[in-house]
Amino acid sequence: MTMTQDDRPTLKIAGAIEFSPAPEGHPVDIRPHQGHFIDGMFVEGAEEGRFQTIDPATARPLATVAAATAQEIDAAVKAARKAQQGVWGRMSGAERGKFLYRIARRLQERAREFAVLETMDNGKPIRETRDVDVPLAAQHFFYYAGWADKLGYAVPGRTPHPVGVAAQVIPWNFPLLMLSWKIAPALACGNTVVLKPSETTPLSAMRFAQILQEVGLPPGVVNLVNGPGATGALLVGHEGVDKVAFTGSTGVGRHIMRTVAGTKKKLTLELGGKSAHIVYRDAALTQAVEGVIDGIFFNQGHVCCAGSRLLLEASIADEFVERLKIRMQSLRIGNPLDKNTDVGAINSAAQLQRIQHYMDIAEQEGAGIWQGAACPAPSEGFFHLPTLLTGVQQSDTVVREEIFGPVLTVLTFRTPEEAVAKANDSEYGLAAGVWTEKTAKLFGTAHALNAGVVWANGYNLFDPASPFGGVRHSGFGREGGIAGLWPYLEAR
Ligand code: NAD
């Protein structure tokens, strides 16, 4: 394959189609200060340590946020314990299920408001929050509501018991969805929860607490504490916690593993990834281009399972890269609240810096850097153009490390064995995509891949009934489906 070392970095702008602005107009009031939600009540939180949550599309602050003190975390854990040993632990599964159904319905009723709020706080396009994040969050509550009175079927021949109080720490890339992945199965199984949202995206979780009040969830069943990493460390280290569920980076996951080691706490970790697409020459190429674009650019690469390593069969590599470039030139980058936007803002200045750091490394490693979009990136806010890195090696840092941005590396292979070897040559093992019209090749490749999830002729497809999780440094434990119940149950 002849990988052209294109001019770099080059913004290719198609500019042929002009769209009228189509901003989402639904008004959302944001309280200027966000505290915590403890024992069924909103509390202001301490003055000390307050920080701001920023709209990444404008770099302007949306609200100040409190950082929970050790006393506040203690109060939240104690409230959760009281609720678990009292009302929630004694409630029948059918009654618990009714609360989950109510939460799901309220989320649906307030879906537009949540979509706008999530887009403002996270920077992802409204199209994503409206069509993916919020509907899927509601679906998770519906799905686990159905399980609440049928837990015996999840552990046949044994009796299910709740684990107790769950400490849950989540990242910023899918704030409401990650919250639903954590809270819905925990509550269905009779546990209570103290959850810490990411410090850069606390707003949808705090609004979710309004829903908890609206549906009359007993106080203490769900508690939310805000704050940075140090708050998360205090929470997972609290001796009153029975189970820790963490989603975030592999580095922090390792740290949490060390904290929890030697205690009675159960642990599940959903960590980072460097997932590969394998595209065979017999794939439906237009469909594959769309899947690859969806897997890395539509969400600014802010997906744990982002398909960030593209492996192309050598004979189609040039054609495929050309097709990708053409499609990339039609991607609209800009205001995430505009319904035409494909690529929104990077969540924070720190994350943008991290991506730029990897771009410097790409240059040092001699990669061909090609950037394309239908329009220039806005000058204010945190934006990064969709980027292809060609001419890279398997051993390059940009191929091995998680960039967590809209950056796709391109490599080639000649045989299915080589494709699998390259895909598996990673410390991660979260997801993979296989593109071929040949079923035997599809199954053969999928079975040989070291990944928790393998999508066939599609990518980033989620369903609450389907378990999700990684292997190796991408973590352990599953969220979603029947397997998502097990970490929250003691089967005796
Ligand atoms: P991060 O690890 O920096 O932070 C995640 C959460 O952990 C945040 O709430 C943070 O405040 C908290 N935290 C930080 N240090 C902590 C500590 N010492 N103890 C306890 N909590 C601590 O990750 P991030 O930048 O918010 O998210 C991006 C990462 O998350 C990426 O690596 C991505 O792949 C991963 N992720 C994985 C999945 C999955 O399902 N496998 C899903 C989403 C995101």
mmCIF file of N, CA, C and O in Angstrom, residues 204-293:
data_model
loop_
_atom_site.group_PDB
_atom_site.id
_atom_site.type_symbol
_atom_site.label_atom_id
_atom_site.label_comp_id
_atom_site.label_asym_id
_atom_site.label_seq_id
_atom_site.Cartn_x
_atom_site.Cartn_y
_atom_site.Cartn_z
ATOM 1 N N SER A 204 -26.019 16.640 34.608
ATOM 2 C CA SER A 204 -27.142 15.734 34.341
ATOM 3 C C SER A 204 -27.411 14.843 35.548
ATOM 4 O O SER A 204 -28.568 14.485 35.824
ATOM 5 N N ALA A 205 -26.367 14.483 36.292
ATOM 6 C CA ALA A 205 -26.588 13.651 37.490
ATOM 7 C C ALA A 205 -27.386 14.439 38.525
ATOM 8 O O ALA A 205 -28.313 13.899 39.145
ATOM 9 N N MET A 206 -27.039 15.720 38.697
ATOM 10 C CA MET A 206 -27.762 16.506 39.691
ATOM 11 C C MET A 206 -29.221 16.716 39.271
ATOM 12 O O MET A 206 -30.115 16.739 40.107
ATOM 13 N N ARG A 207 -29.449 16.834 37.968
ATOM 14 C CA ARG A 207 -30.844 16.956 37.514
ATOM 15 C C ARG A 207 -31.575 15.624 37.672
ATOM 16 O O ARG A 207 -32.764 15.576 37.956
ATOM 17 N N PHE A 208 -30.849 14.540 37.485
ATOM 18 C CA PHE A 208 -31.437 13.213 37.679
ATOM 19 C C PHE A 208 -31.960 13.086 39.118
ATOM 20 O O PHE A 208 -32.982 12.447 39.369
ATOM 21 N N ALA A 209 -31.258 13.731 40.066
ATOM 22 C CA ALA A 209 -31.709 13.672 41.464
ATOM 23 C C ALA A 209 -33.094 14.304 41.615
ATOM 24 O O ALA A 209 -33.883 13.887 42.472
ATOM 25 N N GLN A 210 -33.407 15.302 40.769
ATOM 26 C CA GLN A 210 -34.766 15.866 40.810
ATOM 27 C C GLN A 210 -35.785 14.785 40.486
ATOM 28 O O GLN A 210 -36.865 14.715 41.064
ATOM 29 N N ILE A 211 -35.446 13.945 39.515
ATOM 30 C CA ILE A 211 -36.349 12.865 39.130
ATOM 31 C C ILE A 211 -36.558 11.906 40.306
ATOM 32 O O ILE A 211 -37.664 11.442 40.568
ATOM 33 N N LEU A 212 -35.471 11.648 41.034
ATOM 34 C CA LEU A 212 -35.582 10.746 42.181
ATOM 35 C C LEU A 212 -36.575 11.309 43.194
ATOM 36 O O LEU A 212 -37.362 10.578 43.792
ATOM 37 N N GLN A 213 -36.527 12.628 43.386
ATOM 38 C CA GLN A 213 -37.493 13.254 44.300
ATOM 39 C C GLN A 213 -38.902 13.181 43.710
ATOM 40 O O GLN A 213 -39.861 12.871 44.418
ATOM 41 N N GLU A 214 -39.011 13.433 42.405
ATOM 42 C CA GLU A 214 -40.341 13.423 41.767
ATOM 43 C C GLU A 214 -41.033 12.066 41.890
ATOM 44 O O GLU A 214 -42.236 11.986 42.052
ATOM 45 N N VAL A 215 -40.240 10.988 41.769
ATOM 46 C CA VAL A 215 -40.862 9.652 41.810
ATOM 47 C C VAL A 215 -40.986 9.138 43.248
ATOM 48 O O VAL A 215 -41.470 8.033 43.474
ATOM 49 N N GLY A 216 -40.530 9.929 44.208
ATOM 50 C CA GLY A 216 -40.679 9.548 45.623
ATOM 51 C C GLY A 216 -39.743 8.438 46.059
ATOM 52 O O GLY A 216 -40.063 7.679 46.979
ATOM 53 N N LEU A 217 -38.582 8.332 45.414
ATOM 54 C CA LEU A 217 -37.616 7.305 45.846
ATOM 55 C C LEU A 217 -37.252 7.568 47.309
ATOM 56 O O LEU A 217 -36.936 8.701 47.670
ATOM 57 N N PRO A 218 -37.289 6.558 48.155
ATOM 58 C CA PRO A 218 -36.991 6.807 49.569
ATOM 59 C C PRO A 218 -35.622 7.458 49.764
ATOM 60 O O PRO A 218 -34.662 7.108 49.062
ATOM 61 N N PRO A 219 -35.516 8.379 50.716
ATOM 62 C CA PRO A 219 -34.237 9.066 50.968
ATOM 63 C C PRO A 219 -33.122 8.068 51.240
ATOM 64 O O PRO A 219 -33.346 7.042 51.885
ATOM 65 N N GLY A 220 -31.938 8.374 50.741
ATOM 66 C CA GLY A 220 -30.759 7.547 51.030
ATOM 67 C C GLY A 220 -30.538 6.419 50.035
ATOM 68 O O GLY A 220 -29.451 5.839 50.013
ATOM 69 N N VAL A 221 -31.527 6.097 49.210
ATOM 70 C CA VAL A 221 -31.341 4.976 48.267
ATOM 71 C C VAL A 221 -30.300 5.352 47.214
ATOM 72 O O VAL A 221 -29.429 4.550 46.870
ATOM 73 N N VAL A 222 -30.373 6.591 46.716
ATOM 74 C CA VAL A 222 -29.339 7.086 45.799
ATOM 75 C C VAL A 222 -28.807 8.404 46.354
ATOM 76 O O VAL A 222 -29.584 9.312 46.656
ATOM 77 N N ASN A 223 -27.504 8.490 46.492
ATOM 78 C CA ASN A 223 -26.838 9.715 46.961
ATOM 79 C C ASN A 223 -25.794 10.104 45.922
ATOM 80 O O ASN A 223 -25.139 9.229 45.342
ATOM 81 N N LEU A 224 -25.656 11.408 45.701
ATOM 82 C CA LEU A 224 -24.672 11.891 44.728
ATOM 83 C C LEU A 224 -23.707 12.840 45.422
ATOM 84 O O LEU A 224 -24.149 13.784 46.089
ATOM 85 N N VAL A 225 -22.430 12.572 45.295
ATOM 86 C CA VAL A 225 -21.425 13.495 45.850
ATOM 87 C C VAL A 225 -20.544 13.983 44.708
ATOM 88 O O VAL A 225 -20.088 13.203 43.888
ATOM 89 N N ASN A 226 -20.350 15.289 44.656
ATOM 90 C CA ASN A 226 -19.530 15.862 43.593
ATOM 91 C C ASN A 226 -18.103 16.093 44.070
ATOM 92 O O ASN A 226 -17.845 16.152 45.273
ATOM 93 N N GLY A 227 -17.213 16.241 43.097
ATOM 94 C CA GLY A 227 -15.839 16.552 43.447
ATOM 95 C C GLY A 227 -14.860 15.948 42.465
ATOM 96 O O GLY A 227 -15.245 15.191 41.573
ATOM 97 N N PRO A 228 -13.582 16.264 42.635
ATOM 98 C CA PRO A 228 -12.552 15.747 41.732
ATOM 99 C C PRO A 228 -12.137 14.327 42.107
ATOM 100 O O PRO A 228 -12.796 13.657 42.908
ATOM 101 N N GLY A 229 -11.010 13.889 41.569
ATOM 102 C CA GLY A 229 -10.523 12.537 41.825
ATOM 103 C C GLY A 229 -10.361 12.234 43.310
ATOM 104 O O GLY A 229 -10.648 11.121 43.766
ATOM 105 N N ALA A 230 -9.914 13.246 44.062
ATOM 106 C CA ALA A 230 -9.693 13.021 45.502
ATOM 107 C C ALA A 230 -10.994 12.620 46.194
ATOM 108 O O ALA A 230 -10.996 11.808 47.132
ATOM 109 N N THR A 231 -12.103 13.186 45.739
ATOM 110 C CA THR A 231 -13.413 12.823 46.315
ATOM 111 C C THR A 231 -13.725 11.365 45.999
ATOM 112 O O THR A 231 -14.208 10.617 46.846
ATOM 113 N N GLY A 232 -13.428 10.966 44.752
ATOM 114 C CA GLY A 232 -13.641 9.574 44.353
ATOM 115 C C GLY A 232 -12.797 8.636 45.204
ATOM 116 O O GLY A 232 -13.268 7.570 45.633
ATOM 117 N N ALA A 233 -11.555 9.053 45.481
ATOM 118 C CA ALA A 233 -10.657 8.210 46.278
ATOM 119 C C ALA A 233 -11.208 8.042 47.695
ATOM 120 O O ALA A 233 -11.180 6.943 48.257
ATOM 121 N N LEU A 234 -11.734 9.142 48.263
ATOM 122 C CA LEU A 234 -12.318 9.047 49.612
ATOM 123 C C LEU A 234 -13.521 8.106 49.605
ATOM 124 O O LEU A 234 -13.709 7.309 50.521
ATOM 125 N N LEU A 235 -14.318 8.207 48.547
ATOM 126 C CA LEU A 235 -15.530 7.379 48.483
ATOM 127 C C LEU A 235 -15.181 5.889 48.367
ATOM 128 O O LEU A 235 -15.700 5.072 49.128
ATOM 129 N N VAL A 236 -14.307 5.540 47.426
ATOM 130 C CA VAL A 236 -14.017 4.107 47.247
ATOM 131 C C VAL A 236 -13.244 3.546 48.449
ATOM 132 O O VAL A 236 -13.313 2.358 48.739
ATOM 133 N N GLY A 237 -12.554 4.438 49.179
ATOM 134 C CA GLY A 237 -11.804 3.984 50.350
ATOM 135 C C GLY A 237 -12.638 3.942 51.628
ATOM 136 O O GLY A 237 -12.157 3.481 52.656
ATOM 137 N N HIS A 238 -13.880 4.417 51.561
ATOM 138 C CA HIS A 238 -14.719 4.475 52.770
ATOM 139 C C HIS A 238 -15.034 3.065 53.260
ATOM 140 O O HIS A 238 -15.448 2.205 52.489
ATOM 141 N N GLU A 239 -14.854 2.861 54.565
ATOM 142 C CA GLU A 239 -15.014 1.485 55.071
ATOM 143 C C GLU A 239 -16.474 1.017 55.105
ATOM 144 O O GLU A 239 -16.739 -0.183 55.247
ATOM 145 N N GLY A 240 -17.408 1.946 54.935
ATOM 146 C CA GLY A 240 -18.827 1.565 54.944
ATOM 147 C C GLY A 240 -19.343 1.087 53.599
ATOM 148 O O GLY A 240 -20.535 0.827 53.436
ATOM 149 N N VAL A 241 -18.446 0.965 52.634
ATOM 150 C CA VAL A 241 -18.869 0.586 51.273
ATOM 151 C C VAL A 241 -18.648 -0.913 51.064
ATOM 152 O O VAL A 241 -17.633 -1.455 51.483
ATOM 153 N N ASP A 242 -19.605 -1.589 50.428
ATOM 154 C CA ASP A 242 -19.476 -3.035 50.198
ATOM 155 C C ASP A 242 -19.032 -3.376 48.783
ATOM 156 O O ASP A 242 -18.538 -4.473 48.523
ATOM 157 N N LYS A 243 -19.292 -2.449 47.872
ATOM 158 C CA LYS A 243 -19.001 -2.751 46.458
ATOM 159 C C LYS A 243 -18.535 -1.480 45.777
ATOM 160 O O LYS A 243 -19.101 -0.405 46.019
ATOM 161 N N VAL A 244 -17.512 -1.592 44.953
ATOM 162 C CA VAL A 244 -17.019 -0.434 44.193
ATOM 163 C C VAL A 244 -17.202 -0.733 42.711
ATOM 164 O O VAL A 244 -16.810 -1.805 42.237
ATOM 165 N N ALA A 245 -17.823 0.200 42.013
ATOM 166 C CA ALA A 245 -17.957 0.076 40.556
ATOM 167 C C ALA A 245 -17.346 1.323 39.948
ATOM 168 O O ALA A 245 -17.767 2.443 40.257
ATOM 169 N N PHE A 246 -16.347 1.144 39.107
ATOM 170 C CA PHE A 246 -15.626 2.291 38.554
ATOM 171 C C PHE A 246 -15.614 2.217 37.032
ATOM 172 O O PHE A 246 -15.340 1.160 36.455
ATOM 173 N N THR A 247 -15.887 3.320 36.388
ATOM 174 C CA THR A 247 -15.650 3.456 34.958
ATOM 175 C C THR A 247 -14.762 4.661 34.758
ATOM 176 O O THR A 247 -15.074 5.756 35.238
ATOM 177 N N GLY A 248 -13.663 4.455 34.038
ATOM 178 C CA GLY A 248 -12.750 5.558 33.789
ATOM 179 C C GLY A 248 -11.454 5.043 33.204
ATOM 180 O O GLY A 248 -11.415 3.966 32.584
ATOM 181 N N SER A 249 -10.395 5.768 33.434
ATOM 182 C CA SER A 249 -9.125 5.429 32.791
ATOM 183 C C SER A 249 -8.460 4.231 33.474
ATOM 184 O O SER A 249 -8.702 3.961 34.655
ATOM 185 N N THR A 250 -7.607 3.564 32.737
ATOM 186 C CA THR A 250 -6.928 2.382 33.269
ATOM 187 C C THR A 250 -6.007 2.770 34.427
ATOM 188 O O THR A 250 -5.911 2.044 35.420
ATOM 189 N N GLY A 251 -5.366 3.933 34.342
ATOM 190 C CA GLY A 251 -4.470 4.370 35.408
ATOM 191 C C GLY A 251 -5.212 4.504 36.736
ATOM 192 O O GLY A 251 -4.766 3.989 37.771
ATOM 193 N N VAL A 252 -6.345 5.171 36.715
ATOM 194 C CA VAL A 252 -7.121 5.345 37.952
ATOM 195 C C VAL A 252 -7.693 3.989 38.392
ATOM 196 O O VAL A 252 -7.737 3.678 39.592
ATOM 197 N N GLY A 253 -8.083 3.169 37.432
ATOM 198 C CA GLY A 253 -8.591 1.826 37.758
ATOM 199 C C GLY A 253 -7.562 1.020 38.544
ATOM 200 O O GLY A 253 -7.894 0.352 39.526
ATOM 201 N N ARG A 254 -6.305 1.111 38.123
ATOM 202 C CA ARG A 254 -5.231 0.385 38.828
ATOM 203 C C ARG A 254 -5.119 0.879 40.272
ATOM 204 O O ARG A 254 -4.972 0.103 41.204
ATOM 205 N N HIS A 255 -5.190 2.199 40.416
ATOM 206 C CA HIS A 255 -5.080 2.809 41.729
ATOM 207 C C HIS A 255 -6.222 2.297 42.637
ATOM 208 O O HIS A 255 -5.998 1.924 43.794
ATOM 209 N N ILE A 256 -7.426 2.256 42.079
ATOM 210 C CA ILE A 256 -8.589 1.808 42.865
ATOM 211 C C ILE A 256 -8.432 0.334 43.245
ATOM 212 O O ILE A 256 -8.759 -0.080 44.358
ATOM 213 N N MET A 257 -7.881 -0.444 42.319
ATOM 214 C CA MET A 257 -7.676 -1.867 42.600
ATOM 215 C C MET A 257 -6.763 -2.038 43.822
ATOM 216 O O MET A 257 -7.012 -2.893 44.675
ATOM 217 N N ARG A 258 -5.732 -1.194 43.873
ATOM 218 C CA ARG A 258 -4.811 -1.282 45.013
ATOM 219 C C ARG A 258 -5.518 -0.878 46.315
ATOM 220 O O ARG A 258 -5.322 -1.485 47.359
ATOM 221 N N THR A 259 -6.397 0.151 46.222
ATOM 222 C CA THR A 259 -7.119 0.609 47.419
ATOM 223 C C THR A 259 -8.025 -0.493 47.953
ATOM 224 O O THR A 259 -8.151 -0.698 49.158
ATOM 225 N N VAL A 260 -8.675 -1.186 47.023
ATOM 226 C CA VAL A 260 -9.707 -2.151 47.404
ATOM 227 C C VAL A 260 -9.097 -3.500 47.798
ATOM 228 O O VAL A 260 -9.695 -4.266 48.563
ATOM 229 N N ALA A 261 -7.875 -3.764 47.313
ATOM 230 C CA ALA A 261 -7.234 -5.061 47.591
ATOM 231 C C ALA A 261 -7.154 -5.299 49.095
ATOM 232 O O ALA A 261 -6.818 -4.393 49.865
ATOM 233 N N GLY A 262 -7.497 -6.496 49.510
ATOM 234 C CA GLY A 262 -7.393 -6.858 50.918
ATOM 235 C C GLY A 262 -8.595 -6.444 51.747
ATOM 236 O O GLY A 262 -8.633 -6.686 52.948
ATOM 237 N N THR A 263 -9.577 -5.786 51.123
ATOM 238 C CA THR A 263 -10.812 -5.452 51.850
ATOM 239 C C THR A 263 -11.902 -6.426 51.412
ATOM 240 O O THR A 263 -11.699 -7.210 50.481
ATOM 241 N N LYS A 264 -13.065 -6.326 52.029
ATOM 242 C CA LYS A 264 -14.178 -7.208 51.671
ATOM 243 C C LYS A 264 -14.946 -6.691 50.441
ATOM 244 O O LYS A 264 -15.879 -7.324 49.967
ATOM 245 N N LYS A 265 -14.511 -5.542 49.926
ATOM 246 C CA LYS A 265 -15.300 -4.898 48.870
ATOM 247 C C LYS A 265 -15.243 -5.671 47.557
ATOM 248 O O LYS A 265 -14.164 -6.099 47.137
ATOM 249 N N LYS A 266 -16.403 -5.806 46.918
ATOM 250 C CA LYS A 266 -16.427 -6.364 45.564
ATOM 251 C C LYS A 266 -16.042 -5.249 44.590
ATOM 252 O O LYS A 266 -16.328 -4.081 44.854
ATOM 253 N N LEU A 267 -15.455 -5.620 43.464
ATOM 254 C CA LEU A 267 -14.972 -4.580 42.538
ATOM 255 C C LEU A 267 -15.266 -4.942 41.088
ATOM 256 O O LEU A 267 -15.078 -6.092 40.673
ATOM 257 N N THR A 268 -15.753 -3.964 40.335
ATOM 258 C CA THR A 268 -15.798 -4.091 38.869
ATOM 259 C C THR A 268 -15.159 -2.845 38.265
ATOM 260 O O THR A 268 -15.321 -1.735 38.792
ATOM 261 N N LEU A 269 -14.422 -3.047 37.188
ATOM 262 C CA LEU A 269 -13.703 -1.944 36.538
ATOM 263 C C LEU A 269 -14.024 -1.926 35.047
ATOM 264 O O LEU A 269 -13.867 -2.943 34.362
ATOM 265 N N GLU A 270 -14.493 -0.791 34.571
ATOM 266 C CA GLU A 270 -14.709 -0.586 33.125
ATOM 267 C C GLU A 270 -13.710 0.479 32.701
ATOM 268 O O GLU A 270 -13.871 1.654 33.041
ATOM 269 N N LEU A 271 -12.671 0.076 31.969
ATOM 270 C CA LEU A 271 -11.532 0.985 31.769
ATOM 271 C C LEU A 271 -11.349 1.381 30.300
ATOM 272 O O LEU A 271 -12.266 1.276 29.498
ATOM 273 N N GLY A 272 -10.164 1.803 29.983
ATOM 274 C CA GLY A 272 -9.903 2.374 28.662
ATOM 275 C C GLY A 272 -9.813 1.335 27.552
ATOM 276 O O GLY A 272 -9.944 0.134 27.781
ATOM 277 N N GLY A 273 -9.568 1.824 26.345
ATOM 278 C CA GLY A 273 -9.489 0.913 25.212
ATOM 279 C C GLY A 273 -8.698 1.504 24.055
ATOM 280 O O GLY A 273 -8.375 2.708 24.048
ATOM 281 N N LYS A 274 -8.343 0.649 23.127
ATOM 282 C CA LYS A 274 -7.701 1.081 21.877
ATOM 283 C C LYS A 274 -8.223 0.093 20.834
ATOM 284 O O LYS A 274 -7.496 -0.786 20.351
ATOM 285 N N SER A 275 -9.488 0.223 20.538
ATOM 286 C CA SER A 275 -10.198 -0.833 19.807
ATOM 287 C C SER A 275 -9.927 -0.766 18.305
ATOM 288 O O SER A 275 -9.724 0.315 17.739
ATOM 289 N N ALA A 276 -9.929 -1.944 17.696
ATOM 290 C CA ALA A 276 -9.559 -2.046 16.274
ATOM 291 C C ALA A 276 -10.765 -2.383 15.402
ATOM 292 O O ALA A 276 -11.653 -3.137 15.793
ATOM 293 N N HIS A 277 -10.766 -1.783 14.211
ATOM 294 C CA HIS A 277 -11.659 -2.216 13.127
ATOM 295 C C HIS A 277 -10.819 -3.049 12.176
ATOM 296 O O HIS A 277 -9.738 -2.605 11.768
ATOM 297 N N ILE A 278 -11.332 -4.210 11.791
ATOM 298 C CA ILE A 278 -10.674 -4.982 10.736
ATOM 299 C C ILE A 278 -11.579 -4.924 9.509
ATOM 300 O O ILE A 278 -12.733 -5.376 9.568
ATOM 301 N N VAL A 279 -11.070 -4.358 8.422
ATOM 302 C CA VAL A 279 -11.898 -4.265 7.208
ATOM 303 C C VAL A 279 -11.280 -5.147 6.124
ATOM 304 O O VAL A 279 -10.164 -4.874 5.643
ATOM 305 N N TYR A 280 -11.991 -6.226 5.766
ATOM 306 C CA TYR A 280 -11.532 -7.123 4.702
ATOM 307 C C TYR A 280 -11.938 -6.565 3.338
ATOM 308 O O TYR A 280 -12.886 -5.770 3.233
ATOM 309 N N ARG A 281 -11.262 -7.067 2.329
ATOM 310 C CA ARG A 281 -11.520 -6.514 0.987
ATOM 311 C C ARG A 281 -12.915 -6.847 0.493
ATOM 312 O O ARG A 281 -13.442 -6.177 -0.384
ATOM 313 N N ASP A 282 -13.544 -7.895 1.063
ATOM 314 C CA ASP A 282 -14.890 -8.254 0.610
ATOM 315 C C ASP A 282 -15.979 -7.564 1.435
ATOM 316 O O ASP A 282 -17.152 -7.935 1.368
ATOM 317 N N ALA A 283 -15.615 -6.573 2.228
ATOM 318 C CA ALA A 283 -16.631 -5.868 3.036
ATOM 319 C C ALA A 283 -17.470 -4.958 2.146
ATOM 320 O O ALA A 283 -17.033 -4.555 1.066
ATOM 321 N N ALA A 284 -18.666 -4.640 2.627
ATOM 322 C CA ALA A 284 -19.481 -3.597 1.975
ATOM 323 C C ALA A 284 -18.818 -2.268 2.352
ATOM 324 O O ALA A 284 -18.964 -1.792 3.477
ATOM 325 N N LEU A 285 -18.057 -1.701 1.413
ATOM 326 C CA LEU A 285 -17.147 -0.611 1.793
ATOM 327 C C LEU A 285 -17.863 0.665 2.248
ATOM 328 O O LEU A 285 -17.423 1.327 3.182
ATOM 329 N N THR A 286 -18.966 0.996 1.580
ATOM 330 C CA THR A 286 -19.669 2.231 1.967
ATOM 331 C C THR A 286 -20.154 2.111 3.406
ATOM 332 O O THR A 286 -20.023 3.034 4.215
ATOM 333 N N GLN A 287 -20.699 0.922 3.704
ATOM 334 C CA GLN A 287 -21.195 0.660 5.057
ATOM 335 C C GLN A 287 -20.022 0.704 6.052
ATOM 336 O O GLN A 287 -20.137 1.269 7.134
ATOM 337 N N ALA A 288 -18.909 0.120 5.653
ATOM 338 C CA ALA A 288 -17.748 0.078 6.551
ATOM 339 C C ALA A 288 -17.216 1.493 6.804
ATOM 340 O O ALA A 288 -16.858 1.827 7.941
ATOM 341 N N VAL A 289 -17.169 2.320 5.762
ATOM 342 C CA VAL A 289 -16.701 3.712 5.953
ATOM 343 C C VAL A 289 -17.591 4.396 6.985
ATOM 344 O O VAL A 289 -17.113 5.057 7.916
ATOM 345 N N GLU A 290 -18.889 4.202 6.836
ATOM 346 C CA GLU A 290 -19.844 4.838 7.752
ATOM 347 C C GLU A 290 -19.622 4.347 9.189
ATOM 348 O O GLU A 290 -19.634 5.127 10.138
ATOM 349 N N GLY A 291 -19.389 3.037 9.333
ATOM 350 C CA GLY A 291 -19.166 2.469 10.662
ATOM 351 C C GLY A 291 -17.883 2.990 11.291
ATOM 352 O O GLY A 291 -17.832 3.274 12.490
ATOM 353 N N VAL A 292 -16.845 3.123 10.478
ATOM 354 C CA VAL A 292 -15.561 3.618 10.986
ATOM 355 C C VAL A 292 -15.711 5.083 11.421
ATOM 356 O O VAL A 292 -15.238 5.486 12.491
ATOM 357 N N ILE A 293 -16.397 5.874 10.588
ATOM 358 C CA ILE A 293 -16.627 7.295 10.918
ATOM 359 C C ILE A 293 -17.422 7.393 12.218
ATOM 360 O O ILE A 293 -17.074 8.154 13.130
#
